[in-house]
Short mmCIF file of C-alpha atoms in Angstrom, two decimals:
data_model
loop_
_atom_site.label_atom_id
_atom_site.label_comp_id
_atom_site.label_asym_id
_atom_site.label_seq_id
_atom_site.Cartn_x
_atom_site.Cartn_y
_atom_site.Cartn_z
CA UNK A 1487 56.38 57.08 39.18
CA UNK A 1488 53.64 57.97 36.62
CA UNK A 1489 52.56 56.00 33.60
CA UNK A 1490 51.15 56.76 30.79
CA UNK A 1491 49.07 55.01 28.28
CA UNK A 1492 48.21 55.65 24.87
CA UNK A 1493 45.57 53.85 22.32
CA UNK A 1494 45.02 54.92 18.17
CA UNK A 1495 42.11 56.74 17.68
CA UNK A 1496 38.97 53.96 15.94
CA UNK A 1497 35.77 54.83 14.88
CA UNK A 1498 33.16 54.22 17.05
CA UNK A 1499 30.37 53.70 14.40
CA UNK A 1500 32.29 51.54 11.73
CA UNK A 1501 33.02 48.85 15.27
CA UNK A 1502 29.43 49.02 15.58
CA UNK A 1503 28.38 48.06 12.01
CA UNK A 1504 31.02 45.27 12.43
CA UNK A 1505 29.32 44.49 15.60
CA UNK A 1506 25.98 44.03 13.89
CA UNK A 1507 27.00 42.17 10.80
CA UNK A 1508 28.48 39.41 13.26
CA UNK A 1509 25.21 39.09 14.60
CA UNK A 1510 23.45 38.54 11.33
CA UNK A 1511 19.35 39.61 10.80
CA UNK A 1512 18.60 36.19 12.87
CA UNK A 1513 20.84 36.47 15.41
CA UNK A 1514 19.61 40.37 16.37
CA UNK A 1515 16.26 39.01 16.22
CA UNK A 1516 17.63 36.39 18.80
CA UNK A 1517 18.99 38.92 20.51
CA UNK A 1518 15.58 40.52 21.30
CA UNK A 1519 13.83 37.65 22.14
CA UNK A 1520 12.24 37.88 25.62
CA UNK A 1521 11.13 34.51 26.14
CA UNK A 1522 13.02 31.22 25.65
CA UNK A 1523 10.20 29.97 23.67
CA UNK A 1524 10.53 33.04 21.45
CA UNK A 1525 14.17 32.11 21.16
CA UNK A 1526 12.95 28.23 20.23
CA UNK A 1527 10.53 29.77 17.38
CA UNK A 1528 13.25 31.77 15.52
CA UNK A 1529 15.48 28.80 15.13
CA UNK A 1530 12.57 26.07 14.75
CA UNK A 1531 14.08 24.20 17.85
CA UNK A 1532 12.46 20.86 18.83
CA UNK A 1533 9.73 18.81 17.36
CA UNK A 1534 8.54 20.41 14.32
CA UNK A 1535 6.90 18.03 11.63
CA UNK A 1536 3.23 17.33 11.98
CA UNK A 1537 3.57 15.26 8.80
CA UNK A 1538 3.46 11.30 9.73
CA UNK A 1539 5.96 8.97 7.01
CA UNK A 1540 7.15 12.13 5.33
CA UNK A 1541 10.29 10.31 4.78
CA UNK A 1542 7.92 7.52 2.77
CA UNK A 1543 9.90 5.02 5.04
CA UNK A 1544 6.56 2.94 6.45
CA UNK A 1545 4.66 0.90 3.86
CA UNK A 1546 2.13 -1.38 6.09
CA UNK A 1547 -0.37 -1.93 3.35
CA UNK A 1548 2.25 -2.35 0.53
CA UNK A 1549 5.42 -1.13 -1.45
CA UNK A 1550 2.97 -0.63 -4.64
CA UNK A 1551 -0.48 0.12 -6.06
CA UNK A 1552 -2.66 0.44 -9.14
CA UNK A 1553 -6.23 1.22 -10.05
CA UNK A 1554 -8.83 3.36 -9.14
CA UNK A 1555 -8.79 5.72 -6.05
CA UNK A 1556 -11.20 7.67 -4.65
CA UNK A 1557 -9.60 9.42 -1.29
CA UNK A 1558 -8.81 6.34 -0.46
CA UNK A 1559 -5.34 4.68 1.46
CA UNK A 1560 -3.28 2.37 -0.57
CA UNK A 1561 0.57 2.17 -0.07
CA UNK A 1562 3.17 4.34 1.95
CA UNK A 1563 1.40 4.82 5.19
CA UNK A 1564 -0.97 8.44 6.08
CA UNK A 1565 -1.01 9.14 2.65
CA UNK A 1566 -4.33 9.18 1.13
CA UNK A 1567 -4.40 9.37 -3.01
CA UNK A 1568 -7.35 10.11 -5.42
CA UNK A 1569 -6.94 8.77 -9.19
CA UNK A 1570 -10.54 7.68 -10.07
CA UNK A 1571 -11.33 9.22 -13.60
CA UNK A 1572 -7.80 8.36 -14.72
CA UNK A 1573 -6.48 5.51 -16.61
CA UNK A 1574 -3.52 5.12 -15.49
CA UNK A 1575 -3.12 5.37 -11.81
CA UNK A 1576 0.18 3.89 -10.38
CA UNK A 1577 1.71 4.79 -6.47
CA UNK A 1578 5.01 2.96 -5.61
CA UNK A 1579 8.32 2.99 -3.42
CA UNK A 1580 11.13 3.69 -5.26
CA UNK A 1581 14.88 3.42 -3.51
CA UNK A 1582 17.41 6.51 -3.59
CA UNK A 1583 21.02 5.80 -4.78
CA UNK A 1584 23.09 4.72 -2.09
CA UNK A 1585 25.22 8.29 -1.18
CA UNK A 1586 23.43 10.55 -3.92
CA UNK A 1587 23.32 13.95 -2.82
CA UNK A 1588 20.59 15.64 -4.13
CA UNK A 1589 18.02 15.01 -1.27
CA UNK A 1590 20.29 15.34 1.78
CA UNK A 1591 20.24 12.99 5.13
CA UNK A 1592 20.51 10.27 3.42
CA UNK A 1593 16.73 8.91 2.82
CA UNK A 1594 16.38 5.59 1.68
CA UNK A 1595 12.56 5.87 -0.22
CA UNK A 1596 11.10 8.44 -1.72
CA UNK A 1597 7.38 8.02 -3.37
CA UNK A 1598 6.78 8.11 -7.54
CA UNK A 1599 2.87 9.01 -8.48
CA UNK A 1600 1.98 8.41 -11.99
CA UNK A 1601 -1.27 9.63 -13.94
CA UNK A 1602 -2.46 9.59 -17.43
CA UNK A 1603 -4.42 12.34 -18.38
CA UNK A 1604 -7.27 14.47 -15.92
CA UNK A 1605 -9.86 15.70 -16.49
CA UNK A 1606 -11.69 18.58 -14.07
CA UNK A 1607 -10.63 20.36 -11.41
CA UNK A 1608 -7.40 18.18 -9.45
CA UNK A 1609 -8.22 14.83 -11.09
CA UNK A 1610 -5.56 13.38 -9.16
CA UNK A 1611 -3.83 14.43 -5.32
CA UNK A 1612 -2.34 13.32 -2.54
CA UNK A 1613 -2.98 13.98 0.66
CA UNK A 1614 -2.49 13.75 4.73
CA UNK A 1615 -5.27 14.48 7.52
CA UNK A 1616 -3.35 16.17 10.24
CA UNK A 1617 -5.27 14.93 13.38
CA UNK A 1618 -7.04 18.12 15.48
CA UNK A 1619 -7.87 21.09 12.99
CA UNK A 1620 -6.36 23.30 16.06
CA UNK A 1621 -3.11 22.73 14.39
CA UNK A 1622 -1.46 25.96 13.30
CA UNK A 1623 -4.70 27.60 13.46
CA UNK A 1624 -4.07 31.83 13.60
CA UNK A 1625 -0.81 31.22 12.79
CA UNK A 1626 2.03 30.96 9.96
CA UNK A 1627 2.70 27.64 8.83
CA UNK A 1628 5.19 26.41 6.33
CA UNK A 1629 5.27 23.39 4.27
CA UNK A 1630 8.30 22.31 2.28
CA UNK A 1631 9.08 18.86 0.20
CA UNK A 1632 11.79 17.56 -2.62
CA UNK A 1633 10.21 16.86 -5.75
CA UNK A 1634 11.02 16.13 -9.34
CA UNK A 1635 8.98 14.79 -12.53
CA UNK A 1636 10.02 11.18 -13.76
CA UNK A 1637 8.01 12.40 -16.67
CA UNK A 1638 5.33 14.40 -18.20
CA UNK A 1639 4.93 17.59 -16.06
CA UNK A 1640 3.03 21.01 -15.76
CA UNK A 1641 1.86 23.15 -12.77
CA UNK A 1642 0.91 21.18 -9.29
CA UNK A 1643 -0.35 23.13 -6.65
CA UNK A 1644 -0.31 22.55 -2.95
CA UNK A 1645 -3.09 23.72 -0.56
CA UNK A 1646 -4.80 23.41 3.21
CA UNK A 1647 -8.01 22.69 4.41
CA UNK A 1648 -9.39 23.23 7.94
CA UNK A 1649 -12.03 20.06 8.50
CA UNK A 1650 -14.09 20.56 11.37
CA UNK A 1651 -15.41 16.97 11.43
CA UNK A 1652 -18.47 15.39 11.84
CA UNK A 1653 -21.38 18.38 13.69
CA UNK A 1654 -18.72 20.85 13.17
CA UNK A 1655 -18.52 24.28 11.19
CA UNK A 1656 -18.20 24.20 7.33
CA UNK A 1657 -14.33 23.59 5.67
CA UNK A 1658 -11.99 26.40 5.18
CA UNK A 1659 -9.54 25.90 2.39
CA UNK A 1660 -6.71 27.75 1.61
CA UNK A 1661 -4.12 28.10 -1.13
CA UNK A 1662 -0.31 27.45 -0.47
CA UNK A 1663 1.44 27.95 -3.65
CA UNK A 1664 2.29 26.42 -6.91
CA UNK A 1665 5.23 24.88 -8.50
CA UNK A 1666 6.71 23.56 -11.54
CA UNK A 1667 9.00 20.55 -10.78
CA UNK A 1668 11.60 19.89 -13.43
CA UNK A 1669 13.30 16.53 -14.09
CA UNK A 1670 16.05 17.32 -10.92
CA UNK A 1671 15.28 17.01 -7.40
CA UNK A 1672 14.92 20.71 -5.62
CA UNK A 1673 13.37 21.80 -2.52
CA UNK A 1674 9.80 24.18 -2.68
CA UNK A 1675 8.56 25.76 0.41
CA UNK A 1676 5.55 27.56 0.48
CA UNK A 1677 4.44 29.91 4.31
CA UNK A 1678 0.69 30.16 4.83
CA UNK A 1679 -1.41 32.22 7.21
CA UNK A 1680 -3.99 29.65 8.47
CA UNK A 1681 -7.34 31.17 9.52
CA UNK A 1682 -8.13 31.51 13.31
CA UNK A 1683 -10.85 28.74 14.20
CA UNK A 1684 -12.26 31.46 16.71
CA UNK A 1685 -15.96 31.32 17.09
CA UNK A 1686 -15.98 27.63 14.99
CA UNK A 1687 -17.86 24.68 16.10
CA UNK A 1688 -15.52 21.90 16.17
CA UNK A 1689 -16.95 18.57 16.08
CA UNK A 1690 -15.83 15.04 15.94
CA UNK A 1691 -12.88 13.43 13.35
CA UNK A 1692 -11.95 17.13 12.96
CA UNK A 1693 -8.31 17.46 11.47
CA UNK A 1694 -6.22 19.98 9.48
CA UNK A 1695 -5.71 18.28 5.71
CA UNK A 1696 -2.66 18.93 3.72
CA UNK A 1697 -2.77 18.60 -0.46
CA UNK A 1698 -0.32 18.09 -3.47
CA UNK A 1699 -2.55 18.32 -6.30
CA UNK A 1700 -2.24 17.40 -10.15
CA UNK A 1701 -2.25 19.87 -12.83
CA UNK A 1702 -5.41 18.86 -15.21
CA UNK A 1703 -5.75 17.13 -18.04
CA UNK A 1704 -1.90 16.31 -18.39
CA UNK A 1705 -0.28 13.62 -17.95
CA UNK A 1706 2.34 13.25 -15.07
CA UNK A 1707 5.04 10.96 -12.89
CA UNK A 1708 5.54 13.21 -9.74
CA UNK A 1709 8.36 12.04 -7.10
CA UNK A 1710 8.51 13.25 -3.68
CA UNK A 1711 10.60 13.00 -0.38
CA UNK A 1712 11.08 14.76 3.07
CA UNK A 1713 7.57 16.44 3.32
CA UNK A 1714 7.64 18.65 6.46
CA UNK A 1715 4.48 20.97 7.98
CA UNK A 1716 5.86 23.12 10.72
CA UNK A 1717 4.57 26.25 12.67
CA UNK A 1718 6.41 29.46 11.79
CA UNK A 1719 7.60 30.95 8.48
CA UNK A 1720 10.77 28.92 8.51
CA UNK A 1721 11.67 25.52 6.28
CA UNK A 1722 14.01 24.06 8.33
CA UNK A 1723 15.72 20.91 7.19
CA UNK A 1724 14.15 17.69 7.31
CA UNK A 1725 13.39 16.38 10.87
CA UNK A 1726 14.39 12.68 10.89
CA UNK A 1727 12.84 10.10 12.86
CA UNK A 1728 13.76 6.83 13.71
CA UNK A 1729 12.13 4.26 11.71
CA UNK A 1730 10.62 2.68 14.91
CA UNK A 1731 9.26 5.85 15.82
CA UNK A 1732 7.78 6.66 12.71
CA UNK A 1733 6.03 2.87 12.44
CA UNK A 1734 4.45 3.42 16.13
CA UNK A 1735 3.12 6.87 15.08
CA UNK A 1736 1.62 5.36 12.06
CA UNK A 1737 0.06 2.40 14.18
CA UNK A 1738 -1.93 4.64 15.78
CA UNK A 1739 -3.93 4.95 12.42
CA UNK A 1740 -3.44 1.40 11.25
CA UNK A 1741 -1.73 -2.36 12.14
CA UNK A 1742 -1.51 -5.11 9.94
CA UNK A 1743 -0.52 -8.40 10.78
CA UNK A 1744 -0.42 -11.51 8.07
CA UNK A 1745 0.61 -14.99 7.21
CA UNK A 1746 3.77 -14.05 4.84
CA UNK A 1747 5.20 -17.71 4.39
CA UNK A 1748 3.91 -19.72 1.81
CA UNK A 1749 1.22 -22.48 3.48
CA UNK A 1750 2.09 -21.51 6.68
CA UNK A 1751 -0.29 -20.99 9.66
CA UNK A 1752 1.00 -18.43 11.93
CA UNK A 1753 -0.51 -18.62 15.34
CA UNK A 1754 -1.50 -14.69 16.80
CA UNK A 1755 -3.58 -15.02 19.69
CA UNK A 1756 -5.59 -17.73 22.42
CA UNK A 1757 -9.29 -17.62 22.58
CA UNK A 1758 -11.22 -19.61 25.05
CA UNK A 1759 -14.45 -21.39 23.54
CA UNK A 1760 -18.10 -19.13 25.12
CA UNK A 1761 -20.15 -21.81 23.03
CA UNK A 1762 -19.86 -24.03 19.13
CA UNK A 1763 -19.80 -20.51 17.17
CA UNK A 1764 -18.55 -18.26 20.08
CA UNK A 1765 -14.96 -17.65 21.62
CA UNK A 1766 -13.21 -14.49 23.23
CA UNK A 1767 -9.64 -13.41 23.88
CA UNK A 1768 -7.44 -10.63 23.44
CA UNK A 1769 -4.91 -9.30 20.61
CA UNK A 1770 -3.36 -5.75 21.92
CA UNK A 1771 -2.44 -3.65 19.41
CA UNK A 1772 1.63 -2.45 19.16
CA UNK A 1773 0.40 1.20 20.55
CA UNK A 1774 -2.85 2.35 21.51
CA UNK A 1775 -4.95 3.21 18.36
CA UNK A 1776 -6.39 6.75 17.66
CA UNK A 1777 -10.19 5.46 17.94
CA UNK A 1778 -11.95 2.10 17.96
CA UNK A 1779 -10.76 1.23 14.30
CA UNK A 1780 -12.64 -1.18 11.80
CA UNK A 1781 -11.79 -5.04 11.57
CA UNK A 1782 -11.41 -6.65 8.47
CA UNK A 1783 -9.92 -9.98 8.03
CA UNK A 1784 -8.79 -13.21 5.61
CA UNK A 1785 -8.25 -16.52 6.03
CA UNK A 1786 -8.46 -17.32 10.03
CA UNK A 1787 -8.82 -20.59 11.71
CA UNK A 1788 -9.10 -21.79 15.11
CA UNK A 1789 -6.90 -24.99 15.86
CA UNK A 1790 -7.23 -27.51 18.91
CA UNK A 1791 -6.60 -31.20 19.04
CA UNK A 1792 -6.04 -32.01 15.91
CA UNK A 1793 -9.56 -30.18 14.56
CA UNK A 1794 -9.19 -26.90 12.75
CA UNK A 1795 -12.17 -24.73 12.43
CA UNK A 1796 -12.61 -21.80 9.54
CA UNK A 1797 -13.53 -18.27 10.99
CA UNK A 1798 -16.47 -16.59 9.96
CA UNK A 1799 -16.60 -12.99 11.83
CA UNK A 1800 -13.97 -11.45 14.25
CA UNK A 1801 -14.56 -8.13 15.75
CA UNK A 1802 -13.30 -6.03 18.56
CA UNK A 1803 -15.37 -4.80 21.73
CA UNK A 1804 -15.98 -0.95 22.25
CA UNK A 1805 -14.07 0.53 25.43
CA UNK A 1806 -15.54 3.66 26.84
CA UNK A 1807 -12.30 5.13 28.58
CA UNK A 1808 -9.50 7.79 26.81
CA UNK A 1809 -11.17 9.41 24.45
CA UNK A 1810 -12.26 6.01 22.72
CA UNK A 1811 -8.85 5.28 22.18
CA UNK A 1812 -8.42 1.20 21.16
CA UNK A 1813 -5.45 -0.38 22.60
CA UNK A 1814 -6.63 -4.02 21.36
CA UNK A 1815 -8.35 -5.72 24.32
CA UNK A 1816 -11.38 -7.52 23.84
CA UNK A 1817 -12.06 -9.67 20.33
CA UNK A 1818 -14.17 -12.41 19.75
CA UNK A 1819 -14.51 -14.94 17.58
CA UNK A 1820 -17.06 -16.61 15.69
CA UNK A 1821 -17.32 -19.79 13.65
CA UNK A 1822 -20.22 -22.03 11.46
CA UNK A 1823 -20.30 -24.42 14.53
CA UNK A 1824 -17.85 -27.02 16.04
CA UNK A 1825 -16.34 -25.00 18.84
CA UNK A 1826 -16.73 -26.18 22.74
CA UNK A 1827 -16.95 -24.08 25.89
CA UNK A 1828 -14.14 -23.95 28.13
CA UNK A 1829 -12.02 -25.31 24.70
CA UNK A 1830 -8.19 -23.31 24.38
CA UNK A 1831 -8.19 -22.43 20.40
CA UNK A 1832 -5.05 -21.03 18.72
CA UNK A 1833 -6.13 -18.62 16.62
CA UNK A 1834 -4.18 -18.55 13.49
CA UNK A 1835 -3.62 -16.71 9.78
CA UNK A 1836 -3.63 -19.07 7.32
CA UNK A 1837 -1.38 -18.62 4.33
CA UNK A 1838 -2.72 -20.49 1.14
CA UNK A 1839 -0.26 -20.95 -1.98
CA UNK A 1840 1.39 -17.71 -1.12
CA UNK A 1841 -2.10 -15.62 -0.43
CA UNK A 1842 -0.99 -13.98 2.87
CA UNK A 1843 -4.61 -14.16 4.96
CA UNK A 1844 -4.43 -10.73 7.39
CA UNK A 1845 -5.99 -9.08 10.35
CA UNK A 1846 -6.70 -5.53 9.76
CA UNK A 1847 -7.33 -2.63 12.36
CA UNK A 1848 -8.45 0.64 10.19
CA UNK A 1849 -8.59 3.84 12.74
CA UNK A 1850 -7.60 6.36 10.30
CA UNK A 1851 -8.88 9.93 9.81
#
């Protein structure tokens, strides 16, 4: 027995512009990717900020600062800041409002700048040395940040520079965009072409640098959260890292370690006495550091038996292998006098009516 089948007439081209509207302009663009790692690009998949701390969550040096800087490091850790012509010239943490909404994922800090007048050109930045100036070079690159003005106000700018370090070609800067920040937090985003660094010499220290500048000669309190530099021409939301990540990515570039209770003496390392003003040991670093960094230091002793002895110098030995990376091997210690050979010393930083003494390893950009 025969059956038969019937179906209403549709039209063909009105199921096809349904078709595509499902698919969206993203997801046809998806659908004509040819390569997974085209695929990855359209939807900014995996690691995308080259920022360091742009969640303001590390503070190694200190939660606040004031006075004079000249491209100099003082507070929320990467972030360099320039306020030297101005008179007033403050950088702090502040804390978000447990479950506000304006700046989503839930930060906890977010960084206030505040200037008095400027005068000339960008009397006052801030700004981050990505490390390697090959970053993003030939290719789009999109940088996007909350921000709001606590007071005063006026026209910032934001900008990148291509630093070929130390025997390398001259600086290329180039413009990002500009923006007016109002007294409510809101997201900017500004895409860049960066120029190719074909036919450049690149030498040593080279890196990519990334600005927010100051309008001039106006006085301003700028806040800022979630900064994010990314290939591509997307601003994607804010990629969140662990704070223990983001502390061992900024100890590549700097460690810290102090004497934080008052009159205490907290024992860091052994050293093992070479001579009366000469001992050696070893105090590694958390993660390997970027290059051999600079030592600076307060308020150090060496303790045995009973006899404690003030240090004078401390300083780290070179190592020759990766790159001149620094992973903390290799100090010694000097004193006036009073040390013996073959003596164990505990090597401690003193704190003196609540002066924390410090050891400081500097390896930044």
């Amino acid at each position: 027995m025969a059956l038969r089948a019937s179906k209403p007439a549709f039209n063909v081209r009105e199921k096809l512009t349904e078709l595509g509207r499902r698919f969206g302009l993203k997801g046809s663009e998806l659908a004509a990717a040819e390569t997974v790692q085209e695929a990855r690009d359209l939807v900014s998949a995996g690691r995308r900020n080259v920022i360091i701390n742009g969640n303001f969550d590390v503070w190694q040096r200190g939660t606040s600062s004031t006075g004079a800087l000249s491209n100099a490091f003082s507070s929320a850790d990467r972030w360099r800041f320039h306020t030297r012509s101005l008179t007033t010239r403050n950088i702090s943490r502040q804390s978000f409002t447990t479950g506000q909404s304006d700046v989503p994922g839930n930060p906890k800090y977010y960084l206030r700048f505040e200037t008095s007048n400027n005068s000339g050109s960008y009397g006052a930045y801030m700004m981050q040395r990505i490390e390697d100036v090959r970053v993003g070079s030939g290719e789009d690159v999109t940088v996007s940040f909350y921000a709001k003005v606590n007071s005063g106000g006026g026209t910032f700018d934001t900008a990148f520079s291509q630093q070929f370090g130390s025997g390398g070609s001259s600086a290329v800067d180039v413009s990002a965009g500009s923006f007016i920040p109002t007294s409510s937090w809101k997201k900017y985003s500004f895409t860049v072409s960066l120029p190719s660094i074909s036919g450049k010499t690149i030498g040593t220290n080279n890196y990519l640098r990334f600005d927010i500048r100051f309008p001039s000669n106006t006085a301003a309190t700028l806040d800022v959260s979630q900064v994010q530099v990314e290939r591509g021409r997307n601003a994607s939301d804010f990629e969140h890292r662990s704070y223990g990540e983001e502390l061992a990515l900024c100890q590549r570039y700097y460690w810290e370690v102090g004497s934080y209770v008052n009159n205490n003496w907290a024992p860091i390392a052994l050293v093992i006495g070479y001579n009366a003003t000469r001992a050696f040991g070893s105090i590694p670093t958390p993660v390997t550091m970027r290059a051999h960094p600079a030592v600076t230091f307060s308020q150090l002793n060496v303790y045995s038996s009973g006899s404690a002895i003030d240090v004078t110098n401390i300083f780290r030995y070179s190592q020759t292998n990766r790159d001149q990376e620094y992973n903390g091997l290799a100090f010694e210690v000097s004193t006036a006098s009073g040390m013996s050979a073959g003596t164990v010393y505990r090597l401690h930083i003193k704190n003196v009516s609540g002066t924390s003494g410090y050891i400081r390893l500097n390896a930044e950009l």
